[in-house]
XYZ file of C-alpha atoms in Angstrom:
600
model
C 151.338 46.010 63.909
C 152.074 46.359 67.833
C 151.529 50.393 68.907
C 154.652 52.997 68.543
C 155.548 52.134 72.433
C 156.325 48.238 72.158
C 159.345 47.280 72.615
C 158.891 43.964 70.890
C 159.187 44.001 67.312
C 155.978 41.976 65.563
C 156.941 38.198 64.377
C 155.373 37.304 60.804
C 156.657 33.763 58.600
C 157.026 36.727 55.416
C 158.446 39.970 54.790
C 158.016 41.298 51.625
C 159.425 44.724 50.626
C 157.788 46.255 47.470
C 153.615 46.346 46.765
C 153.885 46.182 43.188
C 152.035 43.922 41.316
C 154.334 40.617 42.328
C 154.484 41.830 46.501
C 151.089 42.394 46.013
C 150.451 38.607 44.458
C 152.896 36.830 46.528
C 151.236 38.412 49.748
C 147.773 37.433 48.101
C 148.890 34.045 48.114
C 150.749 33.245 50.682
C 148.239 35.068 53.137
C 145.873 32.157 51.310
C 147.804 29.607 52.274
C 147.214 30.828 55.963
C 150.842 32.511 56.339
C 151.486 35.830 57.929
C 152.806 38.185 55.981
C 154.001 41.780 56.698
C 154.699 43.809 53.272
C 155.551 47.481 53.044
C 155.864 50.388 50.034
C 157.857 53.804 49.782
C 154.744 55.189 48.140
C 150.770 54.974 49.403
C 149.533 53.912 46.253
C 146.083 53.525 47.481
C 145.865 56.959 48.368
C 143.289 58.793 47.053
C 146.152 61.817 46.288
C 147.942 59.281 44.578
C 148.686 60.206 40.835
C 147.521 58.032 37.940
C 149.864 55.740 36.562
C 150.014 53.436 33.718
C 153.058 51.307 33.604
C 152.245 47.423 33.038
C 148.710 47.012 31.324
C 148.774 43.783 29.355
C 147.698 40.132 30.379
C 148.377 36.927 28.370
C 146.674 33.657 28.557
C 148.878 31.873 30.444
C 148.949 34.551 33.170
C 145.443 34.810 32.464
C 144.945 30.936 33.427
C 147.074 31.307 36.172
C 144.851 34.267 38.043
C 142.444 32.564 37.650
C 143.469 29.691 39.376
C 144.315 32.319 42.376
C 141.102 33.751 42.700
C 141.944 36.744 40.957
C 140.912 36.814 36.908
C 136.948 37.163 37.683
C 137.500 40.547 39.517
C 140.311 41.791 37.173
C 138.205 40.808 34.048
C 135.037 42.964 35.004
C 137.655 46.228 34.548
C 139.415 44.761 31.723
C 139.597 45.631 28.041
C 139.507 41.671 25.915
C 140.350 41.345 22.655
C 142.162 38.721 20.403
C 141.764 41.480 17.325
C 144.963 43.165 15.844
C 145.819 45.887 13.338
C 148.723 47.459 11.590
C 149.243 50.311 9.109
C 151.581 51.523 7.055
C 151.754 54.800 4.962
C 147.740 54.929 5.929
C 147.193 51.585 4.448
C 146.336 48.337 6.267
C 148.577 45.474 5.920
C 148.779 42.363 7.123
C 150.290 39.707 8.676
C 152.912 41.426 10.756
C 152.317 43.143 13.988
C 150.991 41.544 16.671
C 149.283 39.004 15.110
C 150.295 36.329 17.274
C 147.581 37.494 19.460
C 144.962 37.233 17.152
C 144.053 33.124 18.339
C 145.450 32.240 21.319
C 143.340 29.380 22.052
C 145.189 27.382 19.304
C 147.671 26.746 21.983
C 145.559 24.786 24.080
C 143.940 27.928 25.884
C 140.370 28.738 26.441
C 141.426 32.161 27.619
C 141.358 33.633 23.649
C 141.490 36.938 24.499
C 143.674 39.079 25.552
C 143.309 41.585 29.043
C 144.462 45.341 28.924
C 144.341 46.681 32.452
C 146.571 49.220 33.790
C 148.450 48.436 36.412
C 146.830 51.315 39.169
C 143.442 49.227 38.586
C 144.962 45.727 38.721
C 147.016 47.038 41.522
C 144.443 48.280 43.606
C 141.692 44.897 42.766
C 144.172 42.557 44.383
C 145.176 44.685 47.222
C 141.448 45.119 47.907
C 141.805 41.088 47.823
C 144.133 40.875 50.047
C 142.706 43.240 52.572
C 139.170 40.759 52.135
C 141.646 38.115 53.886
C 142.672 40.226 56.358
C 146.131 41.835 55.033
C 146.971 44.847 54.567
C 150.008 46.954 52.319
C 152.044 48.899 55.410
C 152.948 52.428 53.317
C 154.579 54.701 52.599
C 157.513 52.923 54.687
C 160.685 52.714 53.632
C 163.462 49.663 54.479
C 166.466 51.389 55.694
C 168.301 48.591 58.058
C 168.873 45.323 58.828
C 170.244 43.286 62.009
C 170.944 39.741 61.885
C 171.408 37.820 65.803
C 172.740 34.729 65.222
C 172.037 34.080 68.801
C 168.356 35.171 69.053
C 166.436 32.558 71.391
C 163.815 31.591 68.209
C 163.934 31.243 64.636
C 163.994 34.667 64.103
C 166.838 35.889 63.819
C 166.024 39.343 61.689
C 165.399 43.016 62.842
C 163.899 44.685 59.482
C 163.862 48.781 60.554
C 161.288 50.447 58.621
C 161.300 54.684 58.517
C 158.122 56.256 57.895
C 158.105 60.017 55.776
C 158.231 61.393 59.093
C 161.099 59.350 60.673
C 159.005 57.449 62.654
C 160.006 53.582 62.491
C 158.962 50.019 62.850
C 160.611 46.962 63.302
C 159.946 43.010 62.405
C 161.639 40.432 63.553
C 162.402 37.749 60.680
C 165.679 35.809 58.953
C 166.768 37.913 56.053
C 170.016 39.226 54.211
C 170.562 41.346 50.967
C 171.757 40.445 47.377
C 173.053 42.956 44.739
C 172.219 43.011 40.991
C 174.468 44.075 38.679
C 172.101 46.389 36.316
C 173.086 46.993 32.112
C 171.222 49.563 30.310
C 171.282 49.783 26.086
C 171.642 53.280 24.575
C 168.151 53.059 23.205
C 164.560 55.296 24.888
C 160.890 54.830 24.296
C 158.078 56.876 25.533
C 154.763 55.482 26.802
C 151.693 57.727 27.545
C 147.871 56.922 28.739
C 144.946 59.096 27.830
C 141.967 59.407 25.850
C 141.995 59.732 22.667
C 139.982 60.745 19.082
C 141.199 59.348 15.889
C 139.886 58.612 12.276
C 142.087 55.190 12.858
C 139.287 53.027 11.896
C 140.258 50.205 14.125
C 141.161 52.297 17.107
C 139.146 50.098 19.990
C 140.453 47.080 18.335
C 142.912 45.946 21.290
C 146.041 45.718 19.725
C 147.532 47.862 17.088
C 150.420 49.021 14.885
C 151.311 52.284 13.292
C 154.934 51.369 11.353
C 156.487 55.079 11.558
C 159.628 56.277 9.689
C 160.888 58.691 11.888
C 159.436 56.473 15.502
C 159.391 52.763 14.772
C 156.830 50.316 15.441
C 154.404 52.942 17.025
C 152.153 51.002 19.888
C 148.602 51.172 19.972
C 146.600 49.668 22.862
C 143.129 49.789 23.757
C 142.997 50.095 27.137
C 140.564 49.877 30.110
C 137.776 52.400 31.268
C 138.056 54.372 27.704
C 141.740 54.870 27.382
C 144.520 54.281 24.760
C 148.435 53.751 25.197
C 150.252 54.815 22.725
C 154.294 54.115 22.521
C 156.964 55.198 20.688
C 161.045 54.892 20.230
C 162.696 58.291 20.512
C 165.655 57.761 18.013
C 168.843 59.652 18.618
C 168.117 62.873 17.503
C 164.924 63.201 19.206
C 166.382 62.163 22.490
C 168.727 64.815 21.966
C 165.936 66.905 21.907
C 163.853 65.887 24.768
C 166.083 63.806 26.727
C 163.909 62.488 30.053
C 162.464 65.690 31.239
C 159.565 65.867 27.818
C 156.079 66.728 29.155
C 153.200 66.114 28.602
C 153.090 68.398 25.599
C 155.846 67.292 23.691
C 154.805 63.827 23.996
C 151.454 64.377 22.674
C 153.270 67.059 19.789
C 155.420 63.495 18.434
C 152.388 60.938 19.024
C 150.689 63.202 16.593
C 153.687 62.761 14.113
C 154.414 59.487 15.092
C 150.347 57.873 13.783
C 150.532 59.908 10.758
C 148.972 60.074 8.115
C 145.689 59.521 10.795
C 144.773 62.473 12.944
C 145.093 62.222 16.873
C 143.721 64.197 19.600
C 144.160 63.942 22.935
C 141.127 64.860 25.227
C 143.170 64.185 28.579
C 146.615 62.371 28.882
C 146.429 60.509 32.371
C 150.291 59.483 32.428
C 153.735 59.732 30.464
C 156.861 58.625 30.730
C 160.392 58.291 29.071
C 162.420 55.709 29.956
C 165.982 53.865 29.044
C 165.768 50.321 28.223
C 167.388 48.049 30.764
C 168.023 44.604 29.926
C 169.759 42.130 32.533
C 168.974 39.033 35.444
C 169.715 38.709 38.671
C 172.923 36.252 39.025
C 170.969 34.478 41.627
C 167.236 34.516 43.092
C 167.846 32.713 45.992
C 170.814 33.773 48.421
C 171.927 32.096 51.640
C 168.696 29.789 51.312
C 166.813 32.799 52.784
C 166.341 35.846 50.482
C 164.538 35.402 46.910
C 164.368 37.746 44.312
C 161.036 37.950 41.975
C 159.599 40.481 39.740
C 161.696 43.865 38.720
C 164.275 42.644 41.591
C 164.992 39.390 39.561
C 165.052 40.878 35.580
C 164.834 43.733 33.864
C 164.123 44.261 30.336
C 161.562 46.656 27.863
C 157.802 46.800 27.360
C 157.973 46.297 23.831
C 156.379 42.839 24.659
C 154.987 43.544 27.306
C 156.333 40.277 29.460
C 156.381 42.654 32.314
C 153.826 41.848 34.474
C 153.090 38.161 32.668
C 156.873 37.271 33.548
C 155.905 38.830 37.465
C 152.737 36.853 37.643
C 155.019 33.159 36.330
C 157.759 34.087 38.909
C 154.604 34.354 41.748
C 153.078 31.029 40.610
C 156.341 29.243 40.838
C 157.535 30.350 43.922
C 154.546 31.049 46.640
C 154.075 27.116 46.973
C 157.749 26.482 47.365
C 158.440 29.141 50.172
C 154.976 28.558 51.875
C 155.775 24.300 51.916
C 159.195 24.841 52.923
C 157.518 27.308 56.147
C 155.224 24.725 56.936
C 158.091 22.172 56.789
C 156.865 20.090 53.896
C 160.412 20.621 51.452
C 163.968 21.151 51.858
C 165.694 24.139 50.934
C 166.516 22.437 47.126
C 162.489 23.277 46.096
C 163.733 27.258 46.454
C 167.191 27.178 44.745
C 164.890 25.145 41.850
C 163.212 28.044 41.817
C 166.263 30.147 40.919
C 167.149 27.809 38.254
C 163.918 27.629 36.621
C 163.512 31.417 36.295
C 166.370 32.400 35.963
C 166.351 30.295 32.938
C 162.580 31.739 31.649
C 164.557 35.008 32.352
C 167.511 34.937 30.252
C 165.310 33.328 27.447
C 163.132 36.516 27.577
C 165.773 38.824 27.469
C 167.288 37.261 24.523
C 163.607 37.444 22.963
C 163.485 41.470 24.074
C 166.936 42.237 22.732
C 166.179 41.473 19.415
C 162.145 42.907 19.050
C 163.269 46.009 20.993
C 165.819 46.342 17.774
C 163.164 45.940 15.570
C 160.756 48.420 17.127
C 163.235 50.534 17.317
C 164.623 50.082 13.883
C 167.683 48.973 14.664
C 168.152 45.594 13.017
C 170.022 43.070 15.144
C 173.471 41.065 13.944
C 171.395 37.677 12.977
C 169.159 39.804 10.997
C 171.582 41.949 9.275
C 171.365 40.615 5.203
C 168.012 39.608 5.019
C 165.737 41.345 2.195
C 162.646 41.883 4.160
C 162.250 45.357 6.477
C 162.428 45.276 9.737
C 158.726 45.061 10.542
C 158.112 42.156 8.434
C 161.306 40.414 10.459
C 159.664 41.348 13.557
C 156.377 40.149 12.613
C 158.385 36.273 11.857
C 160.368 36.827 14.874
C 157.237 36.928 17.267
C 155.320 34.179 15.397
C 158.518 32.011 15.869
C 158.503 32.742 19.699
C 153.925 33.641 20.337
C 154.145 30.250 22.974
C 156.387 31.954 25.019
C 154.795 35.278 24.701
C 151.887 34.166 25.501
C 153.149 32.222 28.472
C 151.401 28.890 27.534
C 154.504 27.439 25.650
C 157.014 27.937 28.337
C 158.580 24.778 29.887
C 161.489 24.179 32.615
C 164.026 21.740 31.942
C 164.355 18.040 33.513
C 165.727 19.046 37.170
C 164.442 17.651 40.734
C 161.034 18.525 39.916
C 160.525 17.796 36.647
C 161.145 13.795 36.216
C 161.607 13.556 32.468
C 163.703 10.523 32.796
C 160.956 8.251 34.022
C 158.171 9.791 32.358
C 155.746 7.355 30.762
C 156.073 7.550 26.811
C 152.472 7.329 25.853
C 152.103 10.698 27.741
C 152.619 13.749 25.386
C 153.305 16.560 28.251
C 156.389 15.990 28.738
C 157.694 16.919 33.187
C 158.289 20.405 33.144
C 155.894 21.821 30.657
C 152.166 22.979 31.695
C 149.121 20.541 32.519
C 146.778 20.687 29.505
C 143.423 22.892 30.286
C 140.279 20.507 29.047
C 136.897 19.812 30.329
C 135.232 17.513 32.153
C 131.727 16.826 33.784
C 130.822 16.844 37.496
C 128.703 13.655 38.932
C 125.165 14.454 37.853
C 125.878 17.242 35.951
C 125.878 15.886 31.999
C 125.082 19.215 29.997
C 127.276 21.423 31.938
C 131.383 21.011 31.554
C 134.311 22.216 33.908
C 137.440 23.050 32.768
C 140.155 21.094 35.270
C 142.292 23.895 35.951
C 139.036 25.147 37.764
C 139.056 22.058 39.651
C 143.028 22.811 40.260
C 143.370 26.107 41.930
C 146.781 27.175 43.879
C 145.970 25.571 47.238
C 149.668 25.031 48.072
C 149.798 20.986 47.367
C 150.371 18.487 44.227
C 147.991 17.076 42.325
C 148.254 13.000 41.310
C 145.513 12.760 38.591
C 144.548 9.359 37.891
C 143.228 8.579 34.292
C 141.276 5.929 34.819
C 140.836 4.657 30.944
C 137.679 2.760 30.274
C 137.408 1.226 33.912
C 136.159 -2.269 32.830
C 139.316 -2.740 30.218
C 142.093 -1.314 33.046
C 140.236 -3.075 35.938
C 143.376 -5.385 37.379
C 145.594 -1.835 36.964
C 142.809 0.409 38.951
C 143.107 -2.432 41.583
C 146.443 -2.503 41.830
C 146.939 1.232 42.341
C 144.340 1.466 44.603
C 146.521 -0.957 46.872
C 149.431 0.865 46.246
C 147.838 3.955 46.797
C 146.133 3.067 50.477
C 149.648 1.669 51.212
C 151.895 5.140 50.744
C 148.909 7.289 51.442
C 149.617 8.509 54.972
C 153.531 9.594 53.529
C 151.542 12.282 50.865
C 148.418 12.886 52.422
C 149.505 16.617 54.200
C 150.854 17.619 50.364
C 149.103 15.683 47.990
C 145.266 15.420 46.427
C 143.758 12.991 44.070
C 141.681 13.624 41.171
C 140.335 10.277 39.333
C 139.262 11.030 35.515
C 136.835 8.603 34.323
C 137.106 7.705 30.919
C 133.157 7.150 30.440
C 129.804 8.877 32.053
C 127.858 6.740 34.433
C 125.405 7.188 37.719
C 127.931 6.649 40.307
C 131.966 7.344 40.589
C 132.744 4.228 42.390
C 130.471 1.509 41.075
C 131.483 2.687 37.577
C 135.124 2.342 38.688
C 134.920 -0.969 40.240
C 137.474 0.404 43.227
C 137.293 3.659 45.190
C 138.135 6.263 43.563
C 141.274 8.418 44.551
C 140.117 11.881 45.528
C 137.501 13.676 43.692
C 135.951 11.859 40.491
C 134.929 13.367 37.273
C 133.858 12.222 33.802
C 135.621 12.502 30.792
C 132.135 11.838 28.437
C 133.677 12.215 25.158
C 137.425 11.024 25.988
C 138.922 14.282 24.719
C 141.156 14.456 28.351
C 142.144 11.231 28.074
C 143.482 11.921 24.432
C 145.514 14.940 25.526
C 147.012 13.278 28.501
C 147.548 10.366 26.185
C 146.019 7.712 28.735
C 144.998 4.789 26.300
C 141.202 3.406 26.967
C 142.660 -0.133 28.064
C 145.697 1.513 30.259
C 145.214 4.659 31.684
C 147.987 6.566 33.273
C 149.049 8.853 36.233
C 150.340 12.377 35.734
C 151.715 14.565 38.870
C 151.206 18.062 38.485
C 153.201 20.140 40.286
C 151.648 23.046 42.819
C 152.168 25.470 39.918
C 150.290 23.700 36.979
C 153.773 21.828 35.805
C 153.425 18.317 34.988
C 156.337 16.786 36.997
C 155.737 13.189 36.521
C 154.038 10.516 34.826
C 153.658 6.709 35.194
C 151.357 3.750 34.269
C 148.365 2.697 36.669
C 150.388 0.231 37.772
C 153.996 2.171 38.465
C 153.103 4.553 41.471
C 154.914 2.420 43.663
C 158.038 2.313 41.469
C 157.613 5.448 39.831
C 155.842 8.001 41.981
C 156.543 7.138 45.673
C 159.965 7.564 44.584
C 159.635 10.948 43.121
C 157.873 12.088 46.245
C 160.159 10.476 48.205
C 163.131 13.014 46.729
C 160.594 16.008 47.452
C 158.872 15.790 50.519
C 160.143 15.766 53.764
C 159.874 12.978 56.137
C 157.394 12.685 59.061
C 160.135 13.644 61.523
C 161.676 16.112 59.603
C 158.032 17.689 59.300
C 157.465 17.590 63.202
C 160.850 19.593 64.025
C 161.039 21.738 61.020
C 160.784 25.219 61.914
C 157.034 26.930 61.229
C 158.097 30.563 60.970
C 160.759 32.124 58.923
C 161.129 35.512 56.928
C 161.570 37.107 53.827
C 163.496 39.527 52.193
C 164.047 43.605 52.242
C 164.790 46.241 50.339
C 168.514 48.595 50.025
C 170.224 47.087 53.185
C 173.340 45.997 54.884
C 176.374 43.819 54.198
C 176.007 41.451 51.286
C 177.822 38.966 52.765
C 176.869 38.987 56.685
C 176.303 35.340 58.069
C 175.703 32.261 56.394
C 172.377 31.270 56.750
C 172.005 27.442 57.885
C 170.554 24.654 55.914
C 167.582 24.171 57.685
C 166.170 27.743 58.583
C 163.201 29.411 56.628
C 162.749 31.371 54.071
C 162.687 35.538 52.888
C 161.044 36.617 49.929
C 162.030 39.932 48.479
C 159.880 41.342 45.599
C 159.914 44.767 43.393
């Protein structure tokens, strides 16, 4: 940041307004991807003075998988609470198979992240801020966005003032390309109350990770094992005890109703680090990209409850999809279509998820939804079916976009069972030389900004002619990809040397696939093989026989990527987004100009 007396305004390629969890992530990882990036707060969170909070706390496997893949999961999972273990009671008793059971084996979705993090969100905040301050970032708070300028005529491609006001008044400017969008915001009649502390019960399954107490007078009660020793606890305040409290109950009351909410079991609270009371808000943004320039992710994109706890996952899928997108349209790699795709693709995951939430926030709340209404088993039991019915989504692995520019389902290769738009299979593979130790090949696939062409090589001396014949296509396109594609070849077979056992160069790195089991989940036959394009984000987007890159992947690329010239005069900086500004509607940003992010 240039000193108090400058006159010129700092230039970064992102502004991001909002270091919550999905600022925090998208800063992470665009700052990876060598972009500057300027991102402010209203609140100093890393202050030591800074109260505790709670708020998000729960990690699934797909978000799991996917910090990983950032960096991230190894310093996260040394705070963490794991655990795929479950409970519910009833009346004192223990009953099964309703609850969250869905979390109890997550790995039979294809996952070898089984278990389940609890972290609250002040830890996880403050591990990947300290991240992102290890590569040289760093969270500008408490500042507050309070104006926006946009000069058309400005001499470079920025052509944004951002005005920043400090608690003092003092303020800072950055020049970037921005504009605003407005949300129109629904709330349901309905309140919960979630509280942190530590706890002592005669629950005998108390450090169990997740848990159910099914309470009469407070619904589905919430029990969550949490990190460093804690234990959430959640509850619906029905009508009359809203009446009661309203949004102002402290501390005391809420600890006075968890007590009658886990009853028959005794509770006592040894310290309660955080409470709140809050109104359920359920709605999506009608667009996440506006005037090709600002984007909308996180809390700024959807709203919805906790009662699944999609909060953060949802923040961490919206981060995943879109920091490749706006940091290859910077660097001049895609056209402004790859960001409105990413509108379309959350948006949809969005609206899906607040269907999901409308009807379990019934449930836990005992309110028992139209579709429901009839049915001869309580409302626990239905909610129990209802999140068995939907666990792939809630646990992020079974999500999928529809066929769209990205996702090529029309020309997909049959024998392939991951269908464009749905997530790369996890399996595991050996390095050269190393036979009794595996990898797992989304650890060979971490976010580095560019697609992935994996080449399934089937047994090499049965697909011989179709490894030589996409090894000349291959040399003949490669210059076109090279700047936003790598290889990986996948060796059906173990031998002493990549390319002798191959019989042609290999394409990019080379691994073995000893026992075949990655060849069988890909579906690439031991006398064919097959090519499968995985997207930036872990999304298959394309498949094709050993011998179709030329007709079936050149062309896909072809309707993705830029051309040469197009990369050469493409503009390298842009901006993102802010916070409660200006005119809606002021300017119409151009086709060609760069991108704003704006995050919660």
């Amino acid at each position: 940041m240039l000193p108090q007396s400058s006159t010129v305004p700092p230039k970064v390629d992102v502004f991001i307004s909002g270091a919550g969890p999905v600022g925090l992530l998208l800063a992470y990882h665009l700052t990876k991807l060598h972009h500057s990036v300027y991102i402010v707060d209203s609140a100093d969170k890393a202050s030591p003075d800074f109260p505790m909070y709670g708020r998000a706390s729960t990690l699934f496997a797909r978000s799991l998988e996917m910090l990983d893949q950032l960096d991230l999961y190894d310093a996260l999972a040394q705070e963490g609470l794991h655990s795929c273990q479950t409970f519910t009671y009833r009346n004192g008793e223990r009953v099964h198979g309703r609850g969250w059971k869905i979390f109890e084996n997550p790995g039979s979705s294809g996952t070898f992240f089984e278990e389940t993090m609890n972290l609250r969100l002040k830890f996880s905040e403050d591990i990947i801020r300290g991240k992102l301050e290890e590569l040289g970032g760093e969270v500008h708070a408490p500042w507050k966005v309070v104006g926006l300028e946009v000069d058309e005529d400005a001499e470079d491609d920025y052509k944004c003032r951002v005005e920043c006001v400090d608690p003092e008044g003092k303020t800072r400017e950055r020049r970037e390309e921005a504009g605003w969008h407005s949300i129109p915001w629904t709330a349901k009649d309905r309140h919960w109350v979630r509280m942190d502390g530590v706890v002592k019960t005669n629950i005998p399954e108390a450090r169990n990770g997740f848990g159910s107490v099914e309470s009469p007078s407070h619904g589905q009660v919430l029990w969550l094992a949490l990190d460093h020793g804690a234990t959430r606890i959640g509850y619906a305040l029905n009508d009359k005890l809203f009446e009661k409290y309203g949004r102002s109950m402290t501390p005391e009351q809420a600890v006075y109703d968890a007590k009658a909410a886990v009853a028959p079991f005794e509770l006592e609270f040894e310290r309660v680090d955080w409470h709140t009371v809050y109104g359920i808000q359920q709605c999506v943004a009608e667009r996440l990209v506006d005037r090709e320039r600002i984007i909308l992710a996180g809390d700024a994109a959807h709203a919805h409850s906790s009662g699944l706890a999609h909060g953060m996952n949802t923040g961490v899928h919206d981060v995943v999809n879109l920091g490749w997108r706006l940091a290859g349209v910077i660097k001049g790699w895609f056209g402004q279509p790859i960001l409105q795709n990413y509108s379309d693709e959350r948006r949809g995951v969005a609206h899906q998820l607040i269907e999901n939430d409308k009807i379990a926030s019934s449930l836990i709340g005992g309110e028992r939804p139209e579709q429901f209404k009839g049915r001869p088993e309580d409302d626990m039991a239905l909610l129990g079916d209802f999140l068995e019915q939907t666990s792939g989504f809630a646990l992020g692995v079974g999500i999928f976009y529809p066929k769209n520019l990205l996702n090529d389902v029309d020309n997909a290769l049959g024998s392939v069972p991951i269908q464009p738009g749905h997530r790369a299979a996890d399996t595991l593979l050996h390095k050269p030389g190393l036979r009794r130790l595996t990898v797992r090949l989304h650890e060979l696939m971490k976010y580095n900004g560019k697609y992935r062409i994996l080449v399934f090589t089937g047994k090499p001396h049965l697909s011989q002619s179709l490894l030589q014949t996409l090894r000349l296509q291959v040399d003949k396109h490669q210059q076109r990809f090279a700047h936003a594609v790598d290889y990986m070849t996948i060796i059906d077979g173990h031998g002493k040397n990549l390319d002798e056992y191959l019989g042609v160069r290999r394409f990019g790195s080379g691994f073995w696939d000893g026992d075949s089991t990655a060849h069988m989940k890909f579906g690439a036959a031991e006398n064919l093989g097959c090519i499968v394009v995985v997207r930036p984000d872990g999304i298959v987007g394309a498949s094709a026989a050993l011998d179709g890159f030329e007709d079936k992947i050149v062309p896909y690329f072809g309707r993705i990527l830029l051309g040469v010239a197009a990369q050469k005069g493409a503009l390298t900086n842009g901006l993102a987004s802010v916070g409660q500004l200006i005119n809606p509607f002021e300017n119409n940003l151009e086709h060609s100009r760069k991108n704003a992010a704006m995050l919660a």
